PDB file of C-alpha atoms and ligand atoms in Angstrom:
ATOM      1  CA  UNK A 139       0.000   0.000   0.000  1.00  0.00           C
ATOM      2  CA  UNK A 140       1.813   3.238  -1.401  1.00  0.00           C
ATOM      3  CA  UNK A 141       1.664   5.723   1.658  1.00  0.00           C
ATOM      4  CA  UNK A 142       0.170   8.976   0.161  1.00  0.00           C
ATOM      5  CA  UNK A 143      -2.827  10.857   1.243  1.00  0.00           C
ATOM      6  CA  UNK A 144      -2.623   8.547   4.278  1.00  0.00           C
ATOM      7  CA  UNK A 145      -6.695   8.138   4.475  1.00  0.00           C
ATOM      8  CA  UNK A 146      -7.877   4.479   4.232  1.00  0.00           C
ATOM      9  CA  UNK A 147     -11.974   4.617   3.104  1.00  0.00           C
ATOM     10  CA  UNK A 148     -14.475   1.948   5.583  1.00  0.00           C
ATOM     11  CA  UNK A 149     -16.400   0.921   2.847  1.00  0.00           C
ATOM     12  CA  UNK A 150     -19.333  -0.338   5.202  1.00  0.00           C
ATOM     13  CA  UNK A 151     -22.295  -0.060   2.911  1.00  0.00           C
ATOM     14  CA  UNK A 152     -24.534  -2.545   1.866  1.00  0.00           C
ATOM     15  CA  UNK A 153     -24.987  -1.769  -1.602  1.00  0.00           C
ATOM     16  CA  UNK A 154     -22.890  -2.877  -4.263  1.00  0.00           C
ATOM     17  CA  UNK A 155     -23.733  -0.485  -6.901  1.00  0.00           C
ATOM     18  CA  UNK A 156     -23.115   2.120  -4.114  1.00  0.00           C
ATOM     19  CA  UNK A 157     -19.932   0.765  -3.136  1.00  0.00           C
ATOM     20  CA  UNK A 158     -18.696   1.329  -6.847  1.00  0.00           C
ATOM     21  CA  UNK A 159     -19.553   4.732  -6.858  1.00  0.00           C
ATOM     22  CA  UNK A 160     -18.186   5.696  -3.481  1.00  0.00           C
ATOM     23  CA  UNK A 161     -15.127   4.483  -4.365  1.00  0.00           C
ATOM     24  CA  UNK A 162     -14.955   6.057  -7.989  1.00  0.00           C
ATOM     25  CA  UNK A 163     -15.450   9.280  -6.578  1.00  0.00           C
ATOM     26  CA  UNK A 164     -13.074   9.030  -3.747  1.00  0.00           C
ATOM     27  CA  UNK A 165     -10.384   7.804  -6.060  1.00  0.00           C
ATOM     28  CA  UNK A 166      -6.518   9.199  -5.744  1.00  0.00           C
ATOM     29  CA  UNK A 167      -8.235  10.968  -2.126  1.00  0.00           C
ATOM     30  CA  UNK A 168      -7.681   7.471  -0.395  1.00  0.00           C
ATOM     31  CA  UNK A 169      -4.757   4.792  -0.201  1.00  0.00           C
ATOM     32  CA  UNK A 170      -7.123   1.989   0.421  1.00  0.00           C
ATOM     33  CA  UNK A 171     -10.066   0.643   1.193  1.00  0.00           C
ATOM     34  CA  UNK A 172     -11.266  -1.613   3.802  1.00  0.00           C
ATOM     35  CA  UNK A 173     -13.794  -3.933   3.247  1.00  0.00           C
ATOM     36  CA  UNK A 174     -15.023  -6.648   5.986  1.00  0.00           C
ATOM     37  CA  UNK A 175     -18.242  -8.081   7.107  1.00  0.00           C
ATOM     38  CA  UNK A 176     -21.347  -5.481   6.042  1.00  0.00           C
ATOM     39  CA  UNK A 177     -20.283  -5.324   2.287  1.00  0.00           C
ATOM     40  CA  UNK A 178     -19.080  -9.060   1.766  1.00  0.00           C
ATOM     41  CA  UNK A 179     -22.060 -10.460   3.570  1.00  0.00           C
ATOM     42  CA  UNK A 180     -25.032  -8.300   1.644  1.00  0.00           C
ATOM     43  CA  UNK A 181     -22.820  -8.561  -1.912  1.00  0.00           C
ATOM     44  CA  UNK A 182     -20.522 -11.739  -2.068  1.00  0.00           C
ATOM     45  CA  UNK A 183     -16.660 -12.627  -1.608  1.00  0.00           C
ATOM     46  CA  UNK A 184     -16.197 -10.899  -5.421  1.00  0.00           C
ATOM     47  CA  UNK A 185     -17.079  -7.214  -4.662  1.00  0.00           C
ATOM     48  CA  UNK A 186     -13.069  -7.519  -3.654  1.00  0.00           C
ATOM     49  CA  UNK A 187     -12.460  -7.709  -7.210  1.00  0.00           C
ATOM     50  CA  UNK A 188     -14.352  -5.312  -8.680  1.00  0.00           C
ATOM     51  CA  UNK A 189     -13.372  -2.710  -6.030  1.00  0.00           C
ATOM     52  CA  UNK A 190      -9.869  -3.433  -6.356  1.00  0.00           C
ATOM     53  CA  UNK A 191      -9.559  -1.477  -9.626  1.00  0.00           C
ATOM     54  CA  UNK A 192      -9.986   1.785  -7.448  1.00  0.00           C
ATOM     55  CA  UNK A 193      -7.404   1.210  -4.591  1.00  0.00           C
ATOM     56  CA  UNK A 194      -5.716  -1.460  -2.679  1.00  0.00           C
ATOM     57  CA  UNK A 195      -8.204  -3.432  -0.559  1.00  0.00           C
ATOM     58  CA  UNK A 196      -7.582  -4.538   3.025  1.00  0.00           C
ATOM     59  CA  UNK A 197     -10.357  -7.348   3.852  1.00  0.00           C
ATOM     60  CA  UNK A 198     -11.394  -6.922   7.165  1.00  0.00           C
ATOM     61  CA  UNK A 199     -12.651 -10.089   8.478  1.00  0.00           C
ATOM     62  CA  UNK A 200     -10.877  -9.947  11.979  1.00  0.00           C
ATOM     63  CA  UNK A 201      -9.646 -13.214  11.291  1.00  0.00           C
ATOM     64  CA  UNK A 202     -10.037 -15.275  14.805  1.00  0.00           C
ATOM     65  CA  UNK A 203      -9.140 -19.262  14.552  1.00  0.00           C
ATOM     66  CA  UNK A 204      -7.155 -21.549  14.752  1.00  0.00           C
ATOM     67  CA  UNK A 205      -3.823 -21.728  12.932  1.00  0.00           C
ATOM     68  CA  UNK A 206      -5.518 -24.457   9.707  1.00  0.00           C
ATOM     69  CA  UNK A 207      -8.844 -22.258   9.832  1.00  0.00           C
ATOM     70  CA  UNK A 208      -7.033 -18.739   9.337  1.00  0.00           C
ATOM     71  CA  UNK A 209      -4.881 -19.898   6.651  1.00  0.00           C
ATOM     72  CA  UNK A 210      -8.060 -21.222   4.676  1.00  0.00           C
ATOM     73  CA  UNK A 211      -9.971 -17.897   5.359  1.00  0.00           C
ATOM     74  CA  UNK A 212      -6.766 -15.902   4.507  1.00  0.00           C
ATOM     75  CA  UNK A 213      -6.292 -17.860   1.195  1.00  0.00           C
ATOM     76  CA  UNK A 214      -9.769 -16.997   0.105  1.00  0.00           C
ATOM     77  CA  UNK A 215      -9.462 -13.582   0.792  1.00  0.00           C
ATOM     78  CA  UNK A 216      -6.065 -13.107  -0.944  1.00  0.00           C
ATOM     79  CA  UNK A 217      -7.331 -15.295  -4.020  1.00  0.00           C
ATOM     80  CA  UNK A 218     -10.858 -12.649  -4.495  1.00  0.00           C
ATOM     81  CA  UNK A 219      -7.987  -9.773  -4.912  1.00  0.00           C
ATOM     82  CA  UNK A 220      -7.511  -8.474  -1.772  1.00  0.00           C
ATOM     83  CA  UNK A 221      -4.020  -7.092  -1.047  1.00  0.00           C
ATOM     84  CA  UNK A 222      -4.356  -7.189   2.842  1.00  0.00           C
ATOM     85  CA  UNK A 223      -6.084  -9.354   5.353  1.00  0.00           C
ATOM     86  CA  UNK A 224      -6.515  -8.076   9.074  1.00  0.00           C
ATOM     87  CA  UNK A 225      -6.041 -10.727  11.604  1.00  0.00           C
ATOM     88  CA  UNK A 226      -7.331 -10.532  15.409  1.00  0.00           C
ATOM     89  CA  UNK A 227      -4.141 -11.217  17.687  1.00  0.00           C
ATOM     90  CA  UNK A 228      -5.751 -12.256  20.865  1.00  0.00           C
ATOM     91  CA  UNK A 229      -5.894 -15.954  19.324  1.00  0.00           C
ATOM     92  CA  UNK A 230      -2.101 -15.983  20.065  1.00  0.00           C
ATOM     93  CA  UNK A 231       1.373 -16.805  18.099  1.00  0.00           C
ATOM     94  CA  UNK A 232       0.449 -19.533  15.983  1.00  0.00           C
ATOM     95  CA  UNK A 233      -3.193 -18.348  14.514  1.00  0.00           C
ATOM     96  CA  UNK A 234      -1.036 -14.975  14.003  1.00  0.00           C
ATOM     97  CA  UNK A 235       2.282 -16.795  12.354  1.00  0.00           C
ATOM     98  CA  UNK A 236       0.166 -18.974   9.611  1.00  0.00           C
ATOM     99  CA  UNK A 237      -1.289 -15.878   8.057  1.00  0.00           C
ATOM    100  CA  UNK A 238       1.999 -13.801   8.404  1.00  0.00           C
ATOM    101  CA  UNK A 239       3.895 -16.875   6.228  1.00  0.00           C
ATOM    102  CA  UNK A 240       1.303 -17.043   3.964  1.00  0.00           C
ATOM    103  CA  UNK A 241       1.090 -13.340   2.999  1.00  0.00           C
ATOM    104  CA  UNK A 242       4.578 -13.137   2.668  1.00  0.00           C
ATOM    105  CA  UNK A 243       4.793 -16.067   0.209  1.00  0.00           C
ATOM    106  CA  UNK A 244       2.324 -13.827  -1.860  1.00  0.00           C
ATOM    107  CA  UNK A 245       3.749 -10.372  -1.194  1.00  0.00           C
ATOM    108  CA  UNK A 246       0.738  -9.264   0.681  1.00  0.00           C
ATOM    109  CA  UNK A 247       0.306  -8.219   4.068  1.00  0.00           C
ATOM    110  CA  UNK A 248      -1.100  -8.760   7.458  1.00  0.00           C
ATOM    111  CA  UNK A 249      -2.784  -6.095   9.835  1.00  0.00           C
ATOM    112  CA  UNK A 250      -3.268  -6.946  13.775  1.00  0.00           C
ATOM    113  CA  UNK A 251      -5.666  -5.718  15.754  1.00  0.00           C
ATOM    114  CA  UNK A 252      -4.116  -4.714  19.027  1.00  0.00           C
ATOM    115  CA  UNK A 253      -6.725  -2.599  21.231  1.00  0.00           C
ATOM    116  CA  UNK A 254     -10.104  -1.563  19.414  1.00  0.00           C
ATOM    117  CA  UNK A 255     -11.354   1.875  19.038  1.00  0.00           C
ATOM    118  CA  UNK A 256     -15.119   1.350  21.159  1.00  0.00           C
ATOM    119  CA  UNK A 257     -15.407   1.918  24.808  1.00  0.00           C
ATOM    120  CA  UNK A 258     -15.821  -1.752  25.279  1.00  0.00           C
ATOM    121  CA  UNK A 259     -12.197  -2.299  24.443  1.00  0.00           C
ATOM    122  CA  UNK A 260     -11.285  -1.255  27.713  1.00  0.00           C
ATOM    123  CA  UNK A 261     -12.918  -4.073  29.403  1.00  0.00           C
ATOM    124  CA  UNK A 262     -10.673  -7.183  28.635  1.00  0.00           C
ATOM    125  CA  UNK A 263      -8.444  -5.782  24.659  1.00  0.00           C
ATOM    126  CA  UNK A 264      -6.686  -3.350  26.287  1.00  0.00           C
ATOM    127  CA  UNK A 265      -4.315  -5.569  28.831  1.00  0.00           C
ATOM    128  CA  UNK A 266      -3.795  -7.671  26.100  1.00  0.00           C
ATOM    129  CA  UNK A 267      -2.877  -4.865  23.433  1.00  0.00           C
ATOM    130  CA  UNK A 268       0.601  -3.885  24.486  1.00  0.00           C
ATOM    131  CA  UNK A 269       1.612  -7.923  24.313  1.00  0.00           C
ATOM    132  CA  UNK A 270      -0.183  -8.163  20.769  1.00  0.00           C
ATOM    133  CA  UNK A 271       1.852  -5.487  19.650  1.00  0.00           C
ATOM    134  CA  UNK A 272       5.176  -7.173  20.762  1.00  0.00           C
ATOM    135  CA  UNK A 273       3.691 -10.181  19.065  1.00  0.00           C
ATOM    136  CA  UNK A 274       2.788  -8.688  16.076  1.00  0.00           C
ATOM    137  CA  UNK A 275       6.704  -7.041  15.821  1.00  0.00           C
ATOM    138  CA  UNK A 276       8.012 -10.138  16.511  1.00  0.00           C
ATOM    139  CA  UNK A 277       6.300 -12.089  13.965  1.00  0.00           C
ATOM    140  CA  UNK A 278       6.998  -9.413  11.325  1.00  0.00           C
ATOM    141  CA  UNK A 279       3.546  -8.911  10.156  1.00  0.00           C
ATOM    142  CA  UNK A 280       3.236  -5.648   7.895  1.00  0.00           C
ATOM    143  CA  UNK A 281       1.536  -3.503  10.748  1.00  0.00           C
ATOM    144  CA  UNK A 282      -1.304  -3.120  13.831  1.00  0.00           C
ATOM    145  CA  UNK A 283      -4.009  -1.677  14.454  1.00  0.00           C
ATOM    146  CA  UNK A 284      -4.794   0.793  17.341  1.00  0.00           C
ATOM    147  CA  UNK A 285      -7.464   3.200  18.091  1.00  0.00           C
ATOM    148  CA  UNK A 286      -7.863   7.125  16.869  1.00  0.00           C
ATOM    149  CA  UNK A 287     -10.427   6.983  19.851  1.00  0.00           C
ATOM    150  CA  UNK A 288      -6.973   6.951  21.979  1.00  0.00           C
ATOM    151  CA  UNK A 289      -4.204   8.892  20.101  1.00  0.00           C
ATOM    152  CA  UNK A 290      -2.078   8.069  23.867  1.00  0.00           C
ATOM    153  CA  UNK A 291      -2.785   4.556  23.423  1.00  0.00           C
ATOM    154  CA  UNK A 292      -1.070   4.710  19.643  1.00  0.00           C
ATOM    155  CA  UNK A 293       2.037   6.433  20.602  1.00  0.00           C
ATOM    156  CA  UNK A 294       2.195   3.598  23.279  1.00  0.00           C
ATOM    157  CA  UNK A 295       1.533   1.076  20.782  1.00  0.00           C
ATOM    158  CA  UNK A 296       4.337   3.419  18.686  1.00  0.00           C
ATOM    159  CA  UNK A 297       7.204   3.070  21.337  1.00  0.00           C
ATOM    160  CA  UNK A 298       6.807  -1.203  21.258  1.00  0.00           C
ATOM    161  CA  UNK A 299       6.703  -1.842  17.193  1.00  0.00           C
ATOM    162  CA  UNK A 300       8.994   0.712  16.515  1.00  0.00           C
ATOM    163  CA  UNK A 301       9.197   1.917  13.169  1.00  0.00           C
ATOM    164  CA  UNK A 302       9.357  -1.518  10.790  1.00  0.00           C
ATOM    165  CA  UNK A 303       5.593  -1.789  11.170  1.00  0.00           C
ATOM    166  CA  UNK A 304       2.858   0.191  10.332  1.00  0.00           C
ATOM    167  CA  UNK A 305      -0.323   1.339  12.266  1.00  0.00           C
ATOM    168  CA  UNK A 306      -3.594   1.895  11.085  1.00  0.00           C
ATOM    169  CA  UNK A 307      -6.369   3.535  12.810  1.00  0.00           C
ATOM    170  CA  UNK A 308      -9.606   3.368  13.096  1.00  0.00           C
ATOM    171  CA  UNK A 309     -12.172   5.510  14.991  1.00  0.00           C
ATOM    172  CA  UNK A 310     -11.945   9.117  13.122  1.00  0.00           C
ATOM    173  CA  UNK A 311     -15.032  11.153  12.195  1.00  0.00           C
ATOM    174  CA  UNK A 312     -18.183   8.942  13.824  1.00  0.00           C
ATOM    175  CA  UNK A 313     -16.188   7.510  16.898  1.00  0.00           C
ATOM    176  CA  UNK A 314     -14.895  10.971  17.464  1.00  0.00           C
ATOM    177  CA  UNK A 315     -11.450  10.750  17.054  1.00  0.00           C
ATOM    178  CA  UNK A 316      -9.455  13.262  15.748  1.00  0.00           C
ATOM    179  CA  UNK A 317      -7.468  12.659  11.630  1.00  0.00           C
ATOM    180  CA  UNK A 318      -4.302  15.120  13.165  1.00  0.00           C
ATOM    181  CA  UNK A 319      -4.088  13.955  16.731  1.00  0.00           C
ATOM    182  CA  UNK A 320      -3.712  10.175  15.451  1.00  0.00           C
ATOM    183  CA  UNK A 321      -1.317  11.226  12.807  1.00  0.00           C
ATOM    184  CA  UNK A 322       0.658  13.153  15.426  1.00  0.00           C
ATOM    185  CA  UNK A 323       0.804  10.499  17.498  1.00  0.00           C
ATOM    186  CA  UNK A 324       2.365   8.107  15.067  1.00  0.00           C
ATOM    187  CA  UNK A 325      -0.081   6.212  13.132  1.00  0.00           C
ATOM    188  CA  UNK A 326       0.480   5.959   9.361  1.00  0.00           C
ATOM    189  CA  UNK A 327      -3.352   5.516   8.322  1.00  0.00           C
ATOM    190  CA  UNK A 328      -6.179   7.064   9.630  1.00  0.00           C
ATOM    191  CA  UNK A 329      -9.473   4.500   8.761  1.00  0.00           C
ATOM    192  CA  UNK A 330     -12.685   6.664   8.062  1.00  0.00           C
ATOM    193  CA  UNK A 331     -15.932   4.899   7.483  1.00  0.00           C
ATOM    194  CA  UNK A 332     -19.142   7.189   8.153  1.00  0.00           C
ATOM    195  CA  UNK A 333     -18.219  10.351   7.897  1.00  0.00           C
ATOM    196  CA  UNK A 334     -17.173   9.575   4.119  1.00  0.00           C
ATOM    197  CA  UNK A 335     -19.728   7.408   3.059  1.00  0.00           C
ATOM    198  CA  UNK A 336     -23.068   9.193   4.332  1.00  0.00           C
ATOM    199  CA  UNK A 337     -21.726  12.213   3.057  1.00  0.00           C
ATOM    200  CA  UNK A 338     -23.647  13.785   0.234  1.00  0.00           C
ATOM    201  CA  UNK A 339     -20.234  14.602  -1.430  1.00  0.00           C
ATOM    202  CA  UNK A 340     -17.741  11.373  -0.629  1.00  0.00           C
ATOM    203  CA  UNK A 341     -14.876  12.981  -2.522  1.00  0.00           C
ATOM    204  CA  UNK A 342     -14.786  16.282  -0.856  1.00  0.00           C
ATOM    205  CA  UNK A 343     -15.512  14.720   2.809  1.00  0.00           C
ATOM    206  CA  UNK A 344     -11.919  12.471   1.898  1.00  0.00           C
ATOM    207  CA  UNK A 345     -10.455  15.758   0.514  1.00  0.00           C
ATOM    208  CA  UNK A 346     -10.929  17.885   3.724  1.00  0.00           C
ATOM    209  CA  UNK A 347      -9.708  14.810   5.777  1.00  0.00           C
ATOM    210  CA  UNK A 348      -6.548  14.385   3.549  1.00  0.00           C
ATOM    211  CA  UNK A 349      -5.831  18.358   3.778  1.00  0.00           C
ATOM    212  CA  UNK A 350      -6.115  17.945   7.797  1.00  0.00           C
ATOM    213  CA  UNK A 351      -3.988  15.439   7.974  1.00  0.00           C
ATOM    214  CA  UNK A 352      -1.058  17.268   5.171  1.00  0.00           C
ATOM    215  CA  UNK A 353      -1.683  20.761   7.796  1.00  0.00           C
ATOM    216  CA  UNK A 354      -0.185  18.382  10.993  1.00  0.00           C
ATOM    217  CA  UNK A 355       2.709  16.753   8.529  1.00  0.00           C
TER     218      UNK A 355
HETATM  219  O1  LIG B 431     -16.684   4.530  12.670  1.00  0.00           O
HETATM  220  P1  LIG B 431     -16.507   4.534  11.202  1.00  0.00           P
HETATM  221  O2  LIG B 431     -17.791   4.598  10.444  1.00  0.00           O
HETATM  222  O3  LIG B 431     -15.501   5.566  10.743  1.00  0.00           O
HETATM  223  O4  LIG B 431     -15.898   3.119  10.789  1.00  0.00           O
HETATM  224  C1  LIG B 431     -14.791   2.557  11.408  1.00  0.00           C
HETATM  225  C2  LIG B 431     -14.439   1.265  10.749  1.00  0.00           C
HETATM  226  O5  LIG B 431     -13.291   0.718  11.401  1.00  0.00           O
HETATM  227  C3  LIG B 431     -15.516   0.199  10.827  1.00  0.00           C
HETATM  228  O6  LIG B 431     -15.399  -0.605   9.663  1.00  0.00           O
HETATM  229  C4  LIG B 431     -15.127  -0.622  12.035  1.00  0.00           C
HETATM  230  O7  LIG B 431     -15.564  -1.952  11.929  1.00  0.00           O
HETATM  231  C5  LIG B 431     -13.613  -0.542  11.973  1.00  0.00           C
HETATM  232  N1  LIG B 431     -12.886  -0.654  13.255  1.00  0.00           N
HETATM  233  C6  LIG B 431     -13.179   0.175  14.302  1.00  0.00           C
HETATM  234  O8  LIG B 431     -14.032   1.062  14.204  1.00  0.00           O
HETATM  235  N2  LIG B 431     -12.500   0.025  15.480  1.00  0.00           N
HETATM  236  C7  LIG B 431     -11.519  -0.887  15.660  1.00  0.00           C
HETATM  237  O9  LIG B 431     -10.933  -0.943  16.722  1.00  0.00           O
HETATM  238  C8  LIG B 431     -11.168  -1.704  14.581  1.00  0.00           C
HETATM  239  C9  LIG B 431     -11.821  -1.542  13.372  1.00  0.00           C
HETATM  240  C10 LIG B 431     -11.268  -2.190  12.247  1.00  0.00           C
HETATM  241  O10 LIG B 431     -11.502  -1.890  11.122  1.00  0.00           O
HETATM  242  O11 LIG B 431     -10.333  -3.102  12.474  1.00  0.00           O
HETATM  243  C11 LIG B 431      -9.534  -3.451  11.437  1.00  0.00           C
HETATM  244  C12 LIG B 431      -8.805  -2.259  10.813  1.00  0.00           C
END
């Protein structure tokens, strides 16, 4: 994923036709964009393909198994076109490590999700994200994921991967989080969902992120 307007689009609509023009219009404003769950599940496994031709896609399935079960999901994902896979790490080293080999075999990459960005995180994710992290660095994996929702939590997340691995994160616009405090904190991608998608104007709602986020660079 080439690193330049730093905005990665949440594609959570239900709608394929929808999801083509959303990301038509918000092409060159975005780096990526994610697709998990919503979209798949209301439009099939081959909306990956078609949306591919406007960015790089990151599948979100929070993949959560064991080692033989992730690769399979992984290898479905990768084969529909997508050019990232995010992976939960709470499952542990081996679940993580599968997926890691595998995307490196076909030069793509693996995202871990370390804390989440919804108050509920703090109830059991966040004693475990700090030790994800390490994991995550350990293993190699492309990058993490940490929470816009906690800009504090990111440069903590920050100081343990150090600078090999990327971080994404979620949790800007809807959540309340903040594009420039995440970015000045140290994450590399700042994931927007609804406050680009239920805009009337897509393109210019990615725009005026993009521009906040070149002001704090
Ligand atoms: O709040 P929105 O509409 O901007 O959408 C945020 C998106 O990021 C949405 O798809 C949600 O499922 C996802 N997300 C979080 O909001 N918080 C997290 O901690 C993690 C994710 C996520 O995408 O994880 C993988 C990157």
């Amino acid at each position: 994923m080439e690193k330049n307007t730093r905005l990665i689009l949440a594609l959570d609509v239900l709608d394929s036709d929808e999801a083509i023009r959303i990301s038509e219009a918000v092409t060159g404003h975005v780096d990526a964009i994610k697709v998990g769950y919503p979209l798949v599940l209301a439009s099939g496994l081959q909306i990956i393909g078609k949306l591919a031709e406007y960015a790089s896609i990151i599948a979100d399935f929070k993949v959560a198994d064991i080692p033989n079960t992730n690769r399979l999901i992984c290898e479905q994902v990768f084969d529909a076109g997508a050019d990232a896979v995010i992976v939960q790490g709470f499952t542990g080293h081996d679940s993580l490590e599968i997926c890691v080999d595998l995307a490196r075999e076909r030069n793509k990459d693996i995202f871990v999700v370390t804390e989440m960005s919804h108050p509920g995180a703090l109830d059991l994710m966040q004693d475990a994200g700090e030790k994800i992290a390490r994991m995550a660095a350990d293993q190699k994996a492309s990058g993490v994921v940490a929470p816009a929702t906690r800009p504090e939590r990111v440069k903590e997340i920050r100081k343990i991967i150090g600078n090999e691995l990327a971080i994404i994160s979620p949790g800007v616009g809807a959540q309340g989080g903040s594009a420039a405090d995440t970015i000045m904190a140290g994450t590399d991608w700042v994931i927007v969902g609804r406050k680009i998608y239920q805009s009337d104007d897509p393109a210019k709602a990615a725009k005026d992120i993009v521009s906040e986020i070149k002001d704090v660079l």
